[in-house]
Amino acid sequence: MKISQKHDVNISGQFSFSPRVSNAKIKVICGPMFSGKTKTLIKTIAAYQADGKKVVVFKPKLDDRYAEEAIVSHDKDENEAINVGKSAEILDLFHNADVVAIDEVQFFDPSIVGVCNVIAGQGKSVVVAGLDMDYRGIPFGSMPELLIMADEVVKLNSVCTFCSGKARHSHRVSKDSGVVVLGEKDKYVPLCRSCYNELKEG
Ligand SMILES: [Zn+2]
């Protein structure tokens, strides 16, 4: 547990605040598909647990890839998770957890922003992972608001399928329409900015 030193001593060397013990914060892990967001989330959860924290993990109900009651990375790391349909349900279910972790946060309804604020306001940590852009390059769901509110942001990149550069786009290669189409590399490929733009123009 870290004790914040920043405000404990003023310029004259006298205590201006009593030391506060708090790790409460909102952390957002974002990036395109295949950038290791869920893997990073699972690692973060493990680090909190190693520190003795109780972590409760949530994911949106629509994501049923690999496993029902778990979050699973593309290389099959996994962690138990509770499926919820509406973001407000998280407030009823996180109980006495020290940390609330949420995967695929971009799929939740707009109330997720308030939900994260309420949890952090109770002195808990919130760590969420999600796609920052949809396949059209448009901000996904409540990600812009969550990124603005975050105390800490981890922005991940994938590897561009065409040039091996840093990929930030999740380009849809299937003919499915609709913003939410779940899938793997049969449906999406990571692309860098220039390859994505070239493909769009061509
Ligand atoms: Zn490229």
Short mmCIF file of C-alpha atoms and ligand atoms in Angstrom, two decimals:
data_model
loop_
_atom_site.label_atom_id
_atom_site.label_comp_id
_atom_site.label_asym_id
_atom_site.label_seq_id
_atom_site.Cartn_x
_atom_site.Cartn_y
_atom_site.Cartn_z
CA MET A 1 0.00 0.00 0.00
CA LYS A 2 1.43 3.37 -0.98
CA ILE A 3 1.13 6.47 1.13
CA SER A 4 0.91 9.61 -0.96
CA GLN A 5 3.75 11.93 -0.04
CA LYS A 6 2.78 14.68 -2.44
CA HIS A 7 0.57 16.75 -0.17
CA ASP A 8 1.87 15.65 3.16
CA VAL A 9 4.49 18.31 3.58
CA ASN A 10 4.18 21.93 2.47
CA ILE A 11 6.99 24.17 1.31
CA SER A 12 7.95 25.18 4.84
CA GLY A 13 8.31 21.54 5.78
CA GLN A 14 5.21 21.43 7.96
CA PHE A 15 2.39 18.97 7.54
CA SER A 16 -0.44 20.50 5.57
CA PHE A 17 -2.52 17.32 5.17
CA SER A 18 -2.56 14.13 7.10
CA PRO A 19 -1.19 11.24 5.02
CA ARG A 20 -3.89 9.37 3.17
CA VAL A 21 -3.74 5.75 2.20
CA SER A 22 -5.58 5.29 -1.05
CA ASN A 23 -5.09 3.51 -4.32
CA ALA A 24 -8.45 4.55 -5.69
CA LYS A 25 -8.29 5.42 -9.34
CA ILE A 26 -9.72 4.72 -12.77
CA LYS A 27 -7.39 3.01 -15.20
CA VAL A 28 -8.30 2.49 -18.86
CA ILE A 29 -6.55 -0.04 -21.11
CA CYS A 30 -7.39 0.64 -24.77
CA GLY A 31 -6.28 -0.17 -28.29
CA PRO A 32 -7.38 -2.03 -31.42
CA MET A 33 -8.21 -5.71 -31.67
CA PHE A 34 -5.33 -8.15 -31.11
CA SER A 35 -3.35 -5.57 -29.10
CA GLY A 36 -3.36 -7.57 -25.86
CA LYS A 37 -5.99 -5.57 -23.94
CA THR A 38 -7.56 -8.57 -22.17
CA LYS A 39 -4.12 -10.06 -21.50
CA THR A 40 -3.03 -6.77 -19.91
CA LEU A 41 -6.25 -6.65 -17.89
CA ILE A 42 -5.69 -10.20 -16.61
CA LYS A 43 -2.09 -9.30 -15.64
CA THR A 44 -3.35 -6.18 -13.83
CA ILE A 45 -5.93 -8.26 -11.95
CA ALA A 46 -3.21 -10.73 -10.92
CA ALA A 47 -1.03 -7.86 -9.65
CA TYR A 48 -3.88 -6.51 -7.50
CA GLN A 49 -4.57 -10.01 -6.16
CA ALA A 50 -0.88 -10.51 -5.34
CA ASP A 51 -1.16 -7.29 -3.34
CA GLY A 52 -3.99 -8.85 -1.29
CA LYS A 53 -6.81 -6.98 -3.03
CA LYS A 54 -10.21 -8.52 -3.69
CA VAL A 55 -11.00 -8.11 -7.39
CA VAL A 56 -14.40 -8.65 -9.03
CA VAL A 57 -14.42 -8.92 -12.83
CA PHE A 58 -17.31 -8.06 -15.14
CA LYS A 59 -17.96 -8.33 -18.85
CA PRO A 60 -20.94 -7.49 -21.08
CA LYS A 61 -23.34 -10.33 -21.72
CA LEU A 62 -23.09 -10.19 -25.51
CA ASP A 63 -19.50 -11.32 -25.59
CA ASP A 64 -19.59 -15.13 -25.46
CA ARG A 65 -16.37 -15.96 -27.27
CA TYR A 66 -14.41 -18.86 -25.71
CA ALA A 67 -16.12 -18.98 -22.32
CA GLU A 68 -19.29 -17.99 -20.55
CA GLU A 69 -18.25 -16.84 -17.08
CA ALA A 70 -14.70 -15.74 -17.81
CA ILE A 71 -12.64 -13.17 -19.66
CA VAL A 72 -10.24 -14.88 -22.04
CA SER A 73 -7.39 -13.35 -24.03
CA HIS A 74 -6.70 -14.37 -27.63
CA ASP A 75 -3.87 -16.59 -26.42
CA LYS A 76 -6.22 -18.22 -23.89
CA ASP A 77 -5.22 -16.64 -20.58
CA GLU A 78 -8.37 -16.43 -18.54
CA ASN A 79 -9.98 -15.08 -15.40
CA GLU A 80 -13.39 -15.70 -13.86
CA ALA A 81 -15.93 -12.97 -14.69
CA ILE A 82 -19.56 -12.08 -14.09
CA ASN A 83 -21.65 -11.44 -17.20
CA VAL A 84 -23.90 -8.41 -16.91
CA GLY A 85 -26.51 -7.05 -19.30
CA LYS A 86 -26.69 -3.48 -17.98
CA SER A 87 -23.87 -1.46 -16.48
CA ALA A 88 -25.98 -0.48 -13.42
CA GLU A 89 -26.02 -4.15 -12.35
CA ILE A 90 -22.31 -3.79 -11.54
CA LEU A 91 -23.22 -1.52 -8.61
CA ASP A 92 -25.36 -4.31 -7.11
CA LEU A 93 -22.76 -6.99 -7.68
CA PHE A 94 -19.32 -5.62 -6.79
CA HIS A 95 -20.06 -5.68 -3.03
CA ASN A 96 -16.93 -5.43 -0.93
CA ALA A 97 -14.36 -5.74 -3.71
CA ASP A 98 -11.33 -3.45 -3.52
CA VAL A 99 -10.99 -3.45 -7.30
CA VAL A 100 -13.57 -3.66 -10.07
CA ALA A 101 -12.26 -4.87 -13.44
CA ILE A 102 -14.35 -4.65 -16.62
CA ASP A 103 -13.48 -6.15 -20.01
CA GLU A 104 -14.95 -5.13 -23.40
CA VAL A 105 -16.18 -1.97 -21.68
CA GLN A 106 -17.00 -0.34 -25.04
CA PHE A 107 -20.08 -2.58 -25.34
CA PHE A 108 -21.76 -1.25 -22.18
CA ASP A 109 -24.56 1.33 -22.15
CA PRO A 110 -23.61 5.00 -21.44
CA SER A 111 -24.32 4.62 -17.68
CA ILE A 112 -21.00 2.78 -17.41
CA VAL A 113 -19.28 6.18 -17.05
CA GLY A 114 -21.34 7.03 -13.95
CA VAL A 115 -20.90 3.49 -12.61
CA CYS A 116 -17.08 3.79 -12.78
CA ASN A 117 -17.25 7.21 -11.06
CA VAL A 118 -19.47 5.88 -8.26
CA ILE A 119 -17.11 2.95 -7.59
CA ALA A 120 -14.00 5.15 -7.62
CA GLY A 121 -15.86 7.62 -5.38
CA GLN A 122 -16.16 4.86 -2.80
CA GLY A 123 -12.38 4.60 -2.62
CA LYS A 124 -12.13 1.54 -4.89
CA SER A 125 -10.01 1.08 -7.98
CA VAL A 126 -11.60 0.57 -11.35
CA VAL A 127 -9.70 -0.92 -14.26
CA VAL A 128 -11.41 -1.25 -17.62
CA ALA A 129 -10.29 -2.55 -21.01
CA GLY A 130 -11.89 -1.80 -24.34
CA LEU A 131 -11.64 -0.98 -28.03
CA ASP A 132 -11.12 2.75 -28.45
CA MET A 133 -12.33 2.79 -32.08
CA ASP A 134 -14.82 0.70 -33.99
CA TYR A 135 -13.98 -0.79 -37.41
CA ARG A 136 -14.86 2.52 -39.09
CA GLY A 137 -12.33 4.43 -36.97
CA ILE A 138 -15.12 6.06 -34.92
CA PRO A 139 -14.83 6.27 -31.09
CA PHE A 140 -16.48 3.21 -29.58
CA GLY A 141 -19.32 3.59 -27.05
CA SER A 142 -18.36 5.44 -23.89
CA MET A 143 -14.61 5.09 -24.45
CA PRO A 144 -14.03 8.85 -25.02
CA GLU A 145 -15.67 9.73 -21.67
CA LEU A 146 -13.85 6.93 -19.86
CA LEU A 147 -10.51 8.03 -21.31
CA ILE A 148 -11.12 11.61 -20.20
CA MET A 149 -12.01 10.50 -16.67
CA ALA A 150 -9.13 8.08 -16.35
CA ASP A 151 -6.31 8.66 -13.88
CA GLU A 152 -4.17 6.33 -15.95
CA VAL A 153 -4.38 5.27 -19.59
CA VAL A 154 -2.56 2.37 -21.21
CA LYS A 155 -2.79 2.61 -24.99
CA LEU A 156 -1.76 -0.56 -26.75
CA ASN A 157 -0.97 -1.18 -30.41
CA SER A 158 -1.22 -4.26 -32.56
CA VAL A 159 0.95 -5.22 -35.53
CA CYS A 160 -0.19 -4.08 -38.98
CA THR A 161 -1.12 -7.03 -41.18
CA PHE A 162 0.37 -5.39 -44.30
CA CYS A 163 3.54 -3.58 -43.19
CA SER A 164 4.19 -4.83 -39.61
CA GLY A 165 4.03 -1.23 -38.36
CA LYS A 166 2.13 -0.17 -35.23
CA ALA A 167 -1.56 -0.89 -35.84
CA ARG A 168 -4.29 1.28 -34.36
CA HIS A 169 -7.24 0.26 -36.54
CA SER A 170 -9.38 -2.89 -36.39
CA HIS A 171 -10.27 -3.28 -40.06
CA ARG A 172 -13.25 -5.50 -40.79
CA VAL A 173 -12.57 -7.94 -43.59
CA SER A 174 -15.92 -9.74 -43.41
CA LYS A 175 -19.02 -8.43 -45.19
CA ASP A 176 -21.06 -8.21 -41.95
CA SER A 177 -22.75 -4.90 -41.29
CA GLY A 178 -23.46 -3.37 -37.87
CA VAL A 179 -20.98 -1.92 -35.39
CA VAL A 180 -21.04 -4.97 -33.10
CA VAL A 181 -19.88 -8.04 -34.97
CA LEU A 182 -17.90 -10.41 -32.78
CA GLY A 183 -15.11 -12.32 -34.35
CA GLU A 184 -11.50 -13.24 -34.64
CA LYS A 185 -8.92 -12.78 -37.40
CA ASP A 186 -11.42 -14.18 -39.90
CA LYS A 187 -13.38 -10.96 -39.45
CA TYR A 188 -10.88 -8.29 -38.42
CA VAL A 189 -7.27 -7.43 -39.20
CA PRO A 190 -5.15 -4.84 -37.38
CA LEU A 191 -3.88 -2.05 -39.65
CA CYS A 192 -1.63 1.00 -39.18
CA ARG A 193 -2.90 4.46 -40.05
CA SER A 194 -1.40 4.61 -43.55
CA CYS A 195 -2.38 1.09 -44.62
CA TYR A 196 -5.90 1.70 -43.30
CA ASN A 197 -6.19 5.00 -45.19
CA GLU A 198 -4.77 3.48 -48.36
CA LEU A 199 -7.30 0.65 -48.20
CA LYS A 200 -10.18 3.09 -47.63
CA GLU A 201 -9.11 5.28 -50.55
CA GLY A 202 -8.44 2.34 -52.83
ZN ZN B 1 0.64 -0.79 -42.23
#
